[in-house]
Tab-separated table of C-alpha atoms and ligand atoms in Angstrom:
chain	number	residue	atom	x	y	z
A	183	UNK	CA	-23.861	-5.397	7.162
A	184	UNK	CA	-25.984	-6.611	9.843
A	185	UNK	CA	-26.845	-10.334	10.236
A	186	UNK	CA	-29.548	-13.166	11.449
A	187	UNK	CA	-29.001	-16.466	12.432
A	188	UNK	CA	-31.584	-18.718	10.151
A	189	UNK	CA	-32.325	-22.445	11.054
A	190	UNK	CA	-33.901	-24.963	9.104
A	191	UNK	CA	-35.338	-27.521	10.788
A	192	UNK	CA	-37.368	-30.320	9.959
A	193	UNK	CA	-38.467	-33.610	11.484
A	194	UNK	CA	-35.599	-35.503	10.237
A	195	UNK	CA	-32.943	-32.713	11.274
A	196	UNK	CA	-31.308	-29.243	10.631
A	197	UNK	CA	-31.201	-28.499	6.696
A	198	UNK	CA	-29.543	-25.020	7.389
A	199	UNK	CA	-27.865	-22.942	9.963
A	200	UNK	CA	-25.831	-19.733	9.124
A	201	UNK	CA	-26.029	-15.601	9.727
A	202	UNK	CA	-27.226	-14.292	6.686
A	203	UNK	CA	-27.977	-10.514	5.439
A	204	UNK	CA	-31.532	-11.634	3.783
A	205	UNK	CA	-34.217	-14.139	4.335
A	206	UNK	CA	-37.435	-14.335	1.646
A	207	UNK	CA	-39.850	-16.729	2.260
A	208	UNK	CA	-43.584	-17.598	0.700
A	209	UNK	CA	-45.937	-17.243	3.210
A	210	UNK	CA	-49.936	-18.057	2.952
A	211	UNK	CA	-50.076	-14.263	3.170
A	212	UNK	CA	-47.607	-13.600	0.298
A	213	UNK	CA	-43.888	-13.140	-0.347
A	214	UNK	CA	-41.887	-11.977	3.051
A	215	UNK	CA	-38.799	-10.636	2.907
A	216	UNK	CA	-37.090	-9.998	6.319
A	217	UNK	CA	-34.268	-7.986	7.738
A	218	UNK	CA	-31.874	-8.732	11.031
A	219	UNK	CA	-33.483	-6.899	13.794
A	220	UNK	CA	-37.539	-7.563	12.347
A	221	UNK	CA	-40.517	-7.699	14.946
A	222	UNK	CA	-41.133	-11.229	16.251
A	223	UNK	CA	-43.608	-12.834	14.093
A	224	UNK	CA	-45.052	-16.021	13.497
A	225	UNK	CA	-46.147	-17.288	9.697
A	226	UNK	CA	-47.465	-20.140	8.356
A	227	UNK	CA	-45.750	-20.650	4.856
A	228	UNK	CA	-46.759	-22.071	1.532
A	229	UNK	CA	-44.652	-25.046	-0.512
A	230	UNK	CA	-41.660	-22.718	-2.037
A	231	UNK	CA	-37.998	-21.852	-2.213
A	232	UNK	CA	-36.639	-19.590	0.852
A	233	UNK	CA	-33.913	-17.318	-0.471
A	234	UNK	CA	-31.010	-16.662	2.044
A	235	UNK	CA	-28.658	-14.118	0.997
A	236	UNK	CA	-25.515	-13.420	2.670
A	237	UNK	CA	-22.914	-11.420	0.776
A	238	UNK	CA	-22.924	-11.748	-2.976
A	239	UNK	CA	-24.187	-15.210	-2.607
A	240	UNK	CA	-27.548	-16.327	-2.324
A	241	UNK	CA	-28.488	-20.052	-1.686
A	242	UNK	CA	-32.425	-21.674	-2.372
A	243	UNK	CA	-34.073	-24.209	0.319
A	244	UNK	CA	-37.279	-25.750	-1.180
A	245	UNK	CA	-39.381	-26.123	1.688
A	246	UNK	CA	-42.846	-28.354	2.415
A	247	UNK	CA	-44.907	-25.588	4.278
A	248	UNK	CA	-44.376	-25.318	7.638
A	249	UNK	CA	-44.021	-21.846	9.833
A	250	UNK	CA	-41.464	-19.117	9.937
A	251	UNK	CA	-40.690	-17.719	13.489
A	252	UNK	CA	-38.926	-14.581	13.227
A	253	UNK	CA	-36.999	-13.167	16.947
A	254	UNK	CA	-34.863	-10.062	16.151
A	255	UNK	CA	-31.316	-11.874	16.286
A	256	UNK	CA	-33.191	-15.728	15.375
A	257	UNK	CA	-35.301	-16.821	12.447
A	258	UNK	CA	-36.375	-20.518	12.686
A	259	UNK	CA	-38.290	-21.838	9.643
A	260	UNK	CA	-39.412	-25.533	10.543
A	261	UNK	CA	-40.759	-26.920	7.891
A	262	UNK	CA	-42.316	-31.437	6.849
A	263	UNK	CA	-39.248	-31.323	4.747
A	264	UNK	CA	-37.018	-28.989	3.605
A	265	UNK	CA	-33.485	-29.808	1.027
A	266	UNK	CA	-30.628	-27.611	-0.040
A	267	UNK	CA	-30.506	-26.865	-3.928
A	268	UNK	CA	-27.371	-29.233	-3.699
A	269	UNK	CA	-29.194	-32.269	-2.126
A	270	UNK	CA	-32.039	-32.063	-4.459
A	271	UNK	CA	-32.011	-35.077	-6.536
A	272	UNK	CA	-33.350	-34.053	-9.994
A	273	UNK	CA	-34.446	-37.351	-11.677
A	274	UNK	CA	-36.379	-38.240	-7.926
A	275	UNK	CA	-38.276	-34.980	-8.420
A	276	UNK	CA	-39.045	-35.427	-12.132
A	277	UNK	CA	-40.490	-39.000	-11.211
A	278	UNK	CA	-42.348	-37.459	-8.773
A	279	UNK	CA	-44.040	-34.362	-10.692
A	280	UNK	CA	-44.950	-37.010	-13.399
A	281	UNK	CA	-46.344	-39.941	-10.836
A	282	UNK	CA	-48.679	-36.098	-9.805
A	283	UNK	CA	-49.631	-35.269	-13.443
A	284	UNK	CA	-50.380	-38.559	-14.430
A	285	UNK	CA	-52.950	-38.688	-11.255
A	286	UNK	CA	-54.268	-35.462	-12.107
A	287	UNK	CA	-55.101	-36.460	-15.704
A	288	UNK	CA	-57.140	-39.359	-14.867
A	289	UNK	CA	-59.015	-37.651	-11.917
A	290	UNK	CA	-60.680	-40.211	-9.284
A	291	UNK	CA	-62.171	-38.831	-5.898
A	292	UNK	CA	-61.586	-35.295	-4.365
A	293	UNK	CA	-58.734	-36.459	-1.855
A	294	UNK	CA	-56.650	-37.677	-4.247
A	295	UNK	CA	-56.679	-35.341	-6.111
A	296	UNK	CA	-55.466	-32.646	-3.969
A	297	UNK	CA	-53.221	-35.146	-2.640
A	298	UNK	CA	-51.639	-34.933	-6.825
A	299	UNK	CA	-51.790	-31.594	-6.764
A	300	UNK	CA	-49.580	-31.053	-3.167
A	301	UNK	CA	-47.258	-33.681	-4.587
A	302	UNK	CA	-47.065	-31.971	-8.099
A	303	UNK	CA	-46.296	-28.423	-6.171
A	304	UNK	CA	-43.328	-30.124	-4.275
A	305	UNK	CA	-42.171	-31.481	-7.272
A	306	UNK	CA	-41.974	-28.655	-9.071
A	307	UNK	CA	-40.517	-26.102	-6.423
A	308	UNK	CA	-37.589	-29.195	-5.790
A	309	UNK	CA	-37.082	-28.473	-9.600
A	310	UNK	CA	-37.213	-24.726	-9.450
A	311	UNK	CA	-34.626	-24.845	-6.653
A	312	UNK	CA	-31.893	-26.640	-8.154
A	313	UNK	CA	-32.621	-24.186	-11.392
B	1731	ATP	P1	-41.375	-38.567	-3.538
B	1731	ATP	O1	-42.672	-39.016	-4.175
B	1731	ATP	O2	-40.238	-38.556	-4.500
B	1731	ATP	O3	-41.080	-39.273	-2.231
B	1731	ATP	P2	-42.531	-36.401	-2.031
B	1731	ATP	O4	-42.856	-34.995	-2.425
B	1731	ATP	O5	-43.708	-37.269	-1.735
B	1731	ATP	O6	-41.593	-37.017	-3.161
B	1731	ATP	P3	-41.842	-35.753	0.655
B	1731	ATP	O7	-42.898	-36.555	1.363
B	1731	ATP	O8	-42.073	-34.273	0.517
B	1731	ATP	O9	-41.557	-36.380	-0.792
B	1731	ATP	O10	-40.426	-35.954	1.360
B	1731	ATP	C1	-40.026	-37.189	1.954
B	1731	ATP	C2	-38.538	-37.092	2.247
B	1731	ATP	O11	-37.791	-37.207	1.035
B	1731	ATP	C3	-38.105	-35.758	2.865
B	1731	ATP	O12	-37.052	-36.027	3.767
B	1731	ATP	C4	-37.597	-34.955	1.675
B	1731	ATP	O13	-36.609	-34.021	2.079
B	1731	ATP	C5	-37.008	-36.041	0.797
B	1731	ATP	N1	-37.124	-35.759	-0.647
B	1731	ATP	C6	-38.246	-35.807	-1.403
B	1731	ATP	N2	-37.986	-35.560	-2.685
B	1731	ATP	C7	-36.649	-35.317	-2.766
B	1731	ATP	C8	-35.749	-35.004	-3.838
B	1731	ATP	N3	-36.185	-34.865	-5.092
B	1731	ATP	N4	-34.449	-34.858	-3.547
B	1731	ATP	C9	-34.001	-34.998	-2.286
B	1731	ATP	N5	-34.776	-35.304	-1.230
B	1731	ATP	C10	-36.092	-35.461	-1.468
């Protein structure tokens, strides 16, 4: 089976670095799923999980937006943040996603709340990952 290398980078460091068979992604455009040898391409993605599969396993990154560059033999996703499943801390993200529906229940100005509602999506695709 052919590989890719995928990195993960964000501000803070790498997340993720290995050949896989299989990267998914969710850009603005939709859901991507690319193969080793794709065109080079350049995406802007949405707040979701990449999927990396490699083998019979398959591992979830829950990224914060960010762009996807794909090179035939190189995909670099560098994303505000980006964790693991593993070093997504569960009872942080519930906190979080209800700190973001409590804001959106008792709606103020127009910046904050699509401030809640960003926060709220992270929150919930942290949760989604580790699921
Ligand atoms: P919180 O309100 O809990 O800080 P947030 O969505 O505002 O959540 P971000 O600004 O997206 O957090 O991320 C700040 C940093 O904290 C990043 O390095 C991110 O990887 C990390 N992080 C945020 N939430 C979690 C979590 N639930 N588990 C592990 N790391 C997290």
């Amino acid at each position: 089976m052919k590989t890719v290398l995928v990195n993960v980078v964000t501000p803070d460091g790498p997340v993720y670095d290995a050949d896989v068979e299989m990267v998914s992604v969710k850009a603005q455009s939709g859901e991507l799923g690319i193969l080793p040898g794709h065109i080079p391409m350049v995406a802007p993605l949405r707040i979701g999980a990449v999927r990396l599969k490699q083998g019979s396993s398959t591992e979830f990154v829950a990224v914060t937006g960010g762009f996807i560059e794909v090179r035939p033999d190189k995909i670099t996703i560098l994303a505000q943040a980006a964790e693991r499943a593993e070093s997504i801390d569960v009872a942080r993200a519930k906190e979080a996603k209800k700190r973001a529906e409590e804001r959106l229940n008792h709606k103020t100005d127009d910046i904050d709340f699509k401030r809640a509602e960003l926060a709220l999506q992270r929150a919930i695709n942290r949760l989604n990952v580790t699921k």
